[in-house]
XYZ file of C-alpha atoms in Angstrom:
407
model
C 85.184 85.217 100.013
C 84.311 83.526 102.999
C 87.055 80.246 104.482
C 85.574 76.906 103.108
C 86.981 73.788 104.070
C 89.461 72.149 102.165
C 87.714 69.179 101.285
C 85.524 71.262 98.933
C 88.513 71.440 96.632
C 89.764 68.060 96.015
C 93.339 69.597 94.577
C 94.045 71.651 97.598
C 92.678 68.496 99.649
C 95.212 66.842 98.238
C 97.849 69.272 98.733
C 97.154 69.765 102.147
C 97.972 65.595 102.923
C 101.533 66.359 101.524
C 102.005 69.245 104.142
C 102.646 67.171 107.073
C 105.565 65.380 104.072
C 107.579 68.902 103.970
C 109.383 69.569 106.839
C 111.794 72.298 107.473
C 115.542 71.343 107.034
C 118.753 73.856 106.962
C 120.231 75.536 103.575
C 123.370 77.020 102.771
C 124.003 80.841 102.847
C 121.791 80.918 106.105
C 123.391 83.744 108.499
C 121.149 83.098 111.520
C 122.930 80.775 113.810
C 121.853 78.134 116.136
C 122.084 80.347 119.034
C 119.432 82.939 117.136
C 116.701 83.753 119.284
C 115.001 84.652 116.115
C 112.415 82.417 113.917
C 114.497 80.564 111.310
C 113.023 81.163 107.541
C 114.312 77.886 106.246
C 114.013 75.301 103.197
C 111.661 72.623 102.683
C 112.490 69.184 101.729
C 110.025 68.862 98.770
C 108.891 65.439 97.646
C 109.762 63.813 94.108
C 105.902 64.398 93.424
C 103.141 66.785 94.274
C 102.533 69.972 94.839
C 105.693 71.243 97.010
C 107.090 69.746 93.225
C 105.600 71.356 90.974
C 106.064 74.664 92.570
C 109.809 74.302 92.641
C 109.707 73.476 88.838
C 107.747 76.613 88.161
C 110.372 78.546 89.660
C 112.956 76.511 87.905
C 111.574 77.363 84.576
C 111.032 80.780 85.427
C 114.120 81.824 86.756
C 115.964 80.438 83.347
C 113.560 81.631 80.764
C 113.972 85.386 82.754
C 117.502 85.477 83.856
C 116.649 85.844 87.347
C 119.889 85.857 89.488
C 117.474 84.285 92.900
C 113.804 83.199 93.104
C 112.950 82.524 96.662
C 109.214 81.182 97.324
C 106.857 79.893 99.955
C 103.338 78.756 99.877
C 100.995 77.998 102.600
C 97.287 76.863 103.272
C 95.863 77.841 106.439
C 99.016 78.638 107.651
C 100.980 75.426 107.078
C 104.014 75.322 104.986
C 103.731 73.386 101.500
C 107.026 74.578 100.393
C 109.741 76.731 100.628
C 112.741 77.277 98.103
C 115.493 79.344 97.450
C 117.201 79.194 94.156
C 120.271 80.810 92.574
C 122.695 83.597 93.991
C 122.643 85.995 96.445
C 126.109 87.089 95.217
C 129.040 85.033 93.501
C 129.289 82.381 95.381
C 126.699 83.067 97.584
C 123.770 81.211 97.642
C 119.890 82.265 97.947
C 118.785 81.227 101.172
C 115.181 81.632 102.146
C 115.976 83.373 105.768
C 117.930 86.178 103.796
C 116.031 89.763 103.789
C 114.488 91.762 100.664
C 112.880 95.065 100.452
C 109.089 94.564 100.253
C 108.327 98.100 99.024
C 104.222 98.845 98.615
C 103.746 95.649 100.780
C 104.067 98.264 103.538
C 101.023 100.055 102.333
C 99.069 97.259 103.126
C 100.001 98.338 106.542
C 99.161 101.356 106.764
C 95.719 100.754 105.286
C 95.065 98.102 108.232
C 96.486 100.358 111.005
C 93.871 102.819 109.451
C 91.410 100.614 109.215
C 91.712 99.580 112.740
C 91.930 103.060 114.261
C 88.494 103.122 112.663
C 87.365 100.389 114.771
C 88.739 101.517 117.691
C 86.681 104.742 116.957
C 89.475 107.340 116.700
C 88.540 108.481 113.557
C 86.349 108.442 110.327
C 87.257 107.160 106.861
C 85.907 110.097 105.600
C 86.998 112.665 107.684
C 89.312 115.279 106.103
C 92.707 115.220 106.281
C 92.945 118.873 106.668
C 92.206 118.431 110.373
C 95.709 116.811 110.696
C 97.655 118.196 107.623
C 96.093 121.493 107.740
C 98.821 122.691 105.026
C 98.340 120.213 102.406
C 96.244 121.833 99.396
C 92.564 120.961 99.238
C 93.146 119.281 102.387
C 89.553 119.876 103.329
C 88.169 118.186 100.095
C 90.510 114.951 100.838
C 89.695 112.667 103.597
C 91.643 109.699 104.855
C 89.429 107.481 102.660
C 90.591 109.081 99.796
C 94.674 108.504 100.703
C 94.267 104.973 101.302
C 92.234 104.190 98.213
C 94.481 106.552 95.894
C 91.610 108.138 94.670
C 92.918 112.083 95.680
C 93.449 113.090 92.405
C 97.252 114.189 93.075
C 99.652 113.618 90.036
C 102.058 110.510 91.268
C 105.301 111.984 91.454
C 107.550 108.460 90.539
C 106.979 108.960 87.155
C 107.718 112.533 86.525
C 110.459 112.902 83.677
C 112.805 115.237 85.931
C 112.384 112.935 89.280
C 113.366 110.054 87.188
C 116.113 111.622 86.151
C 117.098 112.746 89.962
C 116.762 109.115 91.407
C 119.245 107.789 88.293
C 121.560 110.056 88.535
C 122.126 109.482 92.353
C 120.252 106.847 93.957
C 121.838 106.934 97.155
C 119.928 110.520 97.540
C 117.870 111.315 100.734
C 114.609 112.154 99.489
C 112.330 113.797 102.324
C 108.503 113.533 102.324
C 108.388 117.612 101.906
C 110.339 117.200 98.433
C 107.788 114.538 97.307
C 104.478 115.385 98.323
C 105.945 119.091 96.551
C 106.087 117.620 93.414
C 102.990 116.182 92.864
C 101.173 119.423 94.673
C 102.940 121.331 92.301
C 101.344 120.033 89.187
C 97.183 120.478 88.517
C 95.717 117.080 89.799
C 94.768 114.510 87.860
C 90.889 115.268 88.792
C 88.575 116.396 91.777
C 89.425 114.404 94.705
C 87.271 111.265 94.642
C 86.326 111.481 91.600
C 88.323 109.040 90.014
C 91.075 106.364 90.658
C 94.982 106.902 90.264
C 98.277 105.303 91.572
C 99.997 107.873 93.368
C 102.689 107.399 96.148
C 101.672 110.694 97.249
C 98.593 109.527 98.611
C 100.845 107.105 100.916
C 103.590 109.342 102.015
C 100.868 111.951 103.300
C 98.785 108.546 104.957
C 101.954 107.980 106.795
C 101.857 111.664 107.804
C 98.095 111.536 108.693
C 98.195 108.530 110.968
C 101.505 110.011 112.914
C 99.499 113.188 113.737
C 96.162 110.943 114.511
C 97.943 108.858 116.989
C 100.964 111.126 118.352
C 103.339 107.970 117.499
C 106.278 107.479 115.056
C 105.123 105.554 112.376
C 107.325 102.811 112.460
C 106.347 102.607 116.180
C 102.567 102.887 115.007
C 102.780 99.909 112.806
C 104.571 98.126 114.646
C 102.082 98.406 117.612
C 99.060 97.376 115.011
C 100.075 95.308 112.652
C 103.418 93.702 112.486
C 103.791 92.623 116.101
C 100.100 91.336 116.147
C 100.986 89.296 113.488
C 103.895 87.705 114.469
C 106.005 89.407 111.903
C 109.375 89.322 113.481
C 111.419 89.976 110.215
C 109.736 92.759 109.002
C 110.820 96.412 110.086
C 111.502 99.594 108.907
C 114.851 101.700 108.726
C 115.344 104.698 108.248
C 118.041 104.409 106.186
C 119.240 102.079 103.170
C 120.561 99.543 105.490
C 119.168 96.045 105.025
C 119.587 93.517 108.085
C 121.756 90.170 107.545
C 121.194 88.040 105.894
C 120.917 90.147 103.015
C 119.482 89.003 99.442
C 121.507 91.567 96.939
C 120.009 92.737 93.677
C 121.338 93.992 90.622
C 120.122 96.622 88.143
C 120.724 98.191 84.684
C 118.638 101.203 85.139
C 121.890 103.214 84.789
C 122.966 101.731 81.479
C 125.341 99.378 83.590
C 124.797 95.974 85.433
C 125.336 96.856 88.915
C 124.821 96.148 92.474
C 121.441 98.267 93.563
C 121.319 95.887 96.841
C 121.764 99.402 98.731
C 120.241 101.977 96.780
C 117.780 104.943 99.015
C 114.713 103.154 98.931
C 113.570 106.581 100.808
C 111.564 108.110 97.599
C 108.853 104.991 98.137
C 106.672 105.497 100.491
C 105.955 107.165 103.872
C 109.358 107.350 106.366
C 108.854 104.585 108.739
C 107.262 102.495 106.311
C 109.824 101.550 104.272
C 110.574 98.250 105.236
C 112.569 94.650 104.901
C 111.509 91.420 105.050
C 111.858 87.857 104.366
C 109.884 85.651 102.427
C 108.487 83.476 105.680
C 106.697 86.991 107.114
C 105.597 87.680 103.404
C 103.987 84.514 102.996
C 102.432 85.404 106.681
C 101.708 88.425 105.590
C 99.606 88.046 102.571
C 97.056 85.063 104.473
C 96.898 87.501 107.352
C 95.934 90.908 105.743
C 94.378 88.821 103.067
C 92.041 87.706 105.942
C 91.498 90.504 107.495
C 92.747 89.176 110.590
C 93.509 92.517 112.640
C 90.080 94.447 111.471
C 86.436 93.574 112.656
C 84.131 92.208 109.352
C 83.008 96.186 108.635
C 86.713 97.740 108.715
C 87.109 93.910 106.270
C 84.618 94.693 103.829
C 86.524 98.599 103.577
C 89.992 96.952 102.979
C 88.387 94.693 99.905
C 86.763 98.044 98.351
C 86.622 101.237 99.924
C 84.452 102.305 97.202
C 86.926 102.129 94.346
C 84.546 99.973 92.303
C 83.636 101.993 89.633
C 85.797 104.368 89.512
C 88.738 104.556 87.049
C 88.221 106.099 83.684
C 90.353 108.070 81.065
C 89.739 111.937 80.803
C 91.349 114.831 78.639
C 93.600 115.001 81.444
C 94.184 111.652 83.337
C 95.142 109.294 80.192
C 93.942 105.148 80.254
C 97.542 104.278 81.567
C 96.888 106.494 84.673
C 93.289 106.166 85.656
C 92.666 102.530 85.481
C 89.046 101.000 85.459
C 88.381 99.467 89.106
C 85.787 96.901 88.423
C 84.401 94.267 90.678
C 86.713 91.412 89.332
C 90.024 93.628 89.226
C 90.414 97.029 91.803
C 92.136 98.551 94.288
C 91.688 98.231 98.650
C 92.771 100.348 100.973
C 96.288 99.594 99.934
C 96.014 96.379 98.687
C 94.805 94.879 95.033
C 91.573 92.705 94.681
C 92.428 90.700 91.433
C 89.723 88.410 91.033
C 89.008 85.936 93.525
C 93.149 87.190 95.280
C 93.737 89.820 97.395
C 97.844 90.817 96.234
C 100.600 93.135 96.385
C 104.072 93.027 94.089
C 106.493 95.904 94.350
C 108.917 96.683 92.517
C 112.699 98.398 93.679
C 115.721 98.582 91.377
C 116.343 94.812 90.763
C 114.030 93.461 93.856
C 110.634 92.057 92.692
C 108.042 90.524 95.092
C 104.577 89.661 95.095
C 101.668 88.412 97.419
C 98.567 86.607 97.269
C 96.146 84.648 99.237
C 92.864 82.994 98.205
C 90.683 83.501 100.919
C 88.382 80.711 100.042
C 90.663 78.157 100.246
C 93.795 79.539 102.736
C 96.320 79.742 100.362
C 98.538 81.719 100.782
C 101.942 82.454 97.685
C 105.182 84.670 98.647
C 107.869 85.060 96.032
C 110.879 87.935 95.629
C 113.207 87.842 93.211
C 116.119 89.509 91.754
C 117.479 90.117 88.169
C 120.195 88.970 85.987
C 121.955 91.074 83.493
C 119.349 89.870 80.965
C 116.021 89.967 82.891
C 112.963 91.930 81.281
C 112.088 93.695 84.528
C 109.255 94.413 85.672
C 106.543 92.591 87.790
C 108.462 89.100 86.785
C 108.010 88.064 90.713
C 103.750 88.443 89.932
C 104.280 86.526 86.850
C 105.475 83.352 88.968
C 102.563 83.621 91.249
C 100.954 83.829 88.982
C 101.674 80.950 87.320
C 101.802 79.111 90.811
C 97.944 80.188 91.501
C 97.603 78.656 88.227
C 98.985 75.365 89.027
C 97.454 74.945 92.764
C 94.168 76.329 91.919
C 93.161 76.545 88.217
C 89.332 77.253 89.339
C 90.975 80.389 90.558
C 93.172 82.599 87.800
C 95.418 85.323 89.435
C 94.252 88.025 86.901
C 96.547 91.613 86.381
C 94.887 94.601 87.469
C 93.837 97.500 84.470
């Protein structure tokens, strides 16, 4: 997976003599104002032909075959823009506008992974040391190490899809959850199998990594990741809250989960992951994000190599009590980092949240980085519809190079 340049690809070579054609210009909807000391996410001015084109017709398509209220993208290549869009409504009336922030849900896990992985290189601690030493209550905590939380391979039921939880979270989704009520669920119930064993989604893992790396480092953990990753990076428009709140400009979503079209814009996003990792963004930092972690830009080649498989390979099979929709086969082509997803020759994200959908990707051989989020219309199938555009984008910018799904 090692940077090539882009003259080995003649399409990306291509693309890449556009770039300097695309330049930033204003959009309506925009809340930042001139005097802003902040960096402006803004629209591109995309060409009649070429790349920057074709992307914005992909999104065109997509967002009318799926009834998608707002697709906002950006794509880059070695960190230069070659396009970003904004289509469709923010509210009636209100249009998309590519500055305007979105919840970016598991994205943040990416994080946490990286701040791991680079307290590793710093020496502070040991991949597979057991957790037990900092969460000394936690059940089996001695048989779990932080290896083990990152890569979701602890064995502990995931607690999101529990019948009665689901229930909870519909019924009022402006609840407080607390990381004591979560992690509780999914220690009450037998575990899936013997920690490390086998591979599992389980937001569990994540809200106890969040707890782990407070009590390694003595710092809040929004504080923490700040201090590693987000500030390193440059990622201004990405932070954490600690409540529902959502800083302007805001991209609102819409949901029928409750059997009604409704705003979900403000829903308690507190249930997803660790407190202080439960973060906004916008779709500039996104785009930032996923060349940057993609990279491994923060983490020395060793603490690299961990991200892309921290022994996950392998791992992944069916048993009489973890069914094939659960434990998912992690083979070479298709399995889960240390928070992240290896899908073929990508390294991805795309969470999900009530009406929000986002996804990630970078190809690291040839810099290219894709950002989308999107929200739904009263029609929309759901689901990972955001992943299906990059998908289609990788598709169209590098056809050597399918974005596969993962299990």
């Amino acid at each position: 997976m090692r940077p090539v340049r882009l003259s080995s690809f003649p399409r990306l070579a291509s693309i890449g003599a556009v770039i300097a054609l695309v330049l930033p210009v204003a959009t309506a909807g925009t809340a930042a104002s001139a005097g802003d000391h902040r960096r402006h996410c803004a629209g591109s001015r995309i060409p009649e032909t070429g790349p920057a084109r074709e992307v914005l017709r992909i999104a065109q398509r997509a967002k009318a075959e799926m009834d998608l209220e707002s697709v906002i993208v950006r794509v880059t290549i070695g960190g230069r823009e070659v396009v970003t869009t904004a289509l469709g409504e923010s509210m009636t009336g209100v249009p998309a506008d590519p500055a305007m922030h979105f919840r970016n849900g598991n994205i943040a896990i990416s994080y946490m992974g990286t701040a791991l992985l680079r307290l590793v290189d710093e020496g502070r601690v040991d991949l597979d040391d057991p957790v037990a030493r900092w969460l000394p209550d936690l059940p089996q905590g001695e048989q779990i190490t932080l290896r083990m939380l990152g890569a979701s391979t602890t064995g502990l039921v995931d607690y999101v899809p529990d019948p009665a939880f689901g229930k909870a979270v519909v019924a009022n989704p402006f609840r407080q959850w607390t990381p004591q009520e979560l992690v509780g669920i999914s220690t009450s119930k037998p575990r899936w199998y013997d920690p490390g064993t086998n591979w599992s989604y389980s937001h569990a893992n994540f809200v106890l990594l969040g707890a782990a790396l407070e009590k390694i480092t003595g710092t809040r953990l929004d504080v923490l990741l700040q201090r590693k990753v987000l500030g390193p990076l440059g990622l201004r428009e990405t932070r954490n809250s600690f409540t529902p709140d959502i800083p302007a400009p805001v991209l609102h979503a819409f949901a029928s989960d409750r059997g009604t079209y409704e705003e979900s814009t403000f829903w308690n996003p507190s249930w997803t992951t660790a407190p202080g990792a439960v973060q906004t963004t916008d779709i500039c930092d996104l785009a930032r994000s996923a060349a940057a972690i993609g990279s491994g830009e923060l983490l020395s080649p060793s603490a690299y190599r961990e991200l892309l498989n921290p022994g996950t390979v392998g791992l992944g099979r069916p048993t009489s009590k973890c069914p094939s929709t659960v434990c998912l086969p992690n083979t070479e082509a298709t399995h889960y980092g240390m928070g992240l997803l290896v899908l073929g020759d990508w390294i991805a994200q795309h969470p999900l949240f009530f009406g929000y959908a986002a996804a990630q990707a970078y190809l690291p051989s040839e810099r290219l980085a894709i950002a989308v989020s999107t929200t739904n219309g009263p029609k929309a199938p759901g689901g990972h519809v955001a992943q299906t555009i990059t998908q289609r984008i990788a598709a169209a910018l590098s056809p050597e190079h399918p974005l596969p799904d993962f299990g």
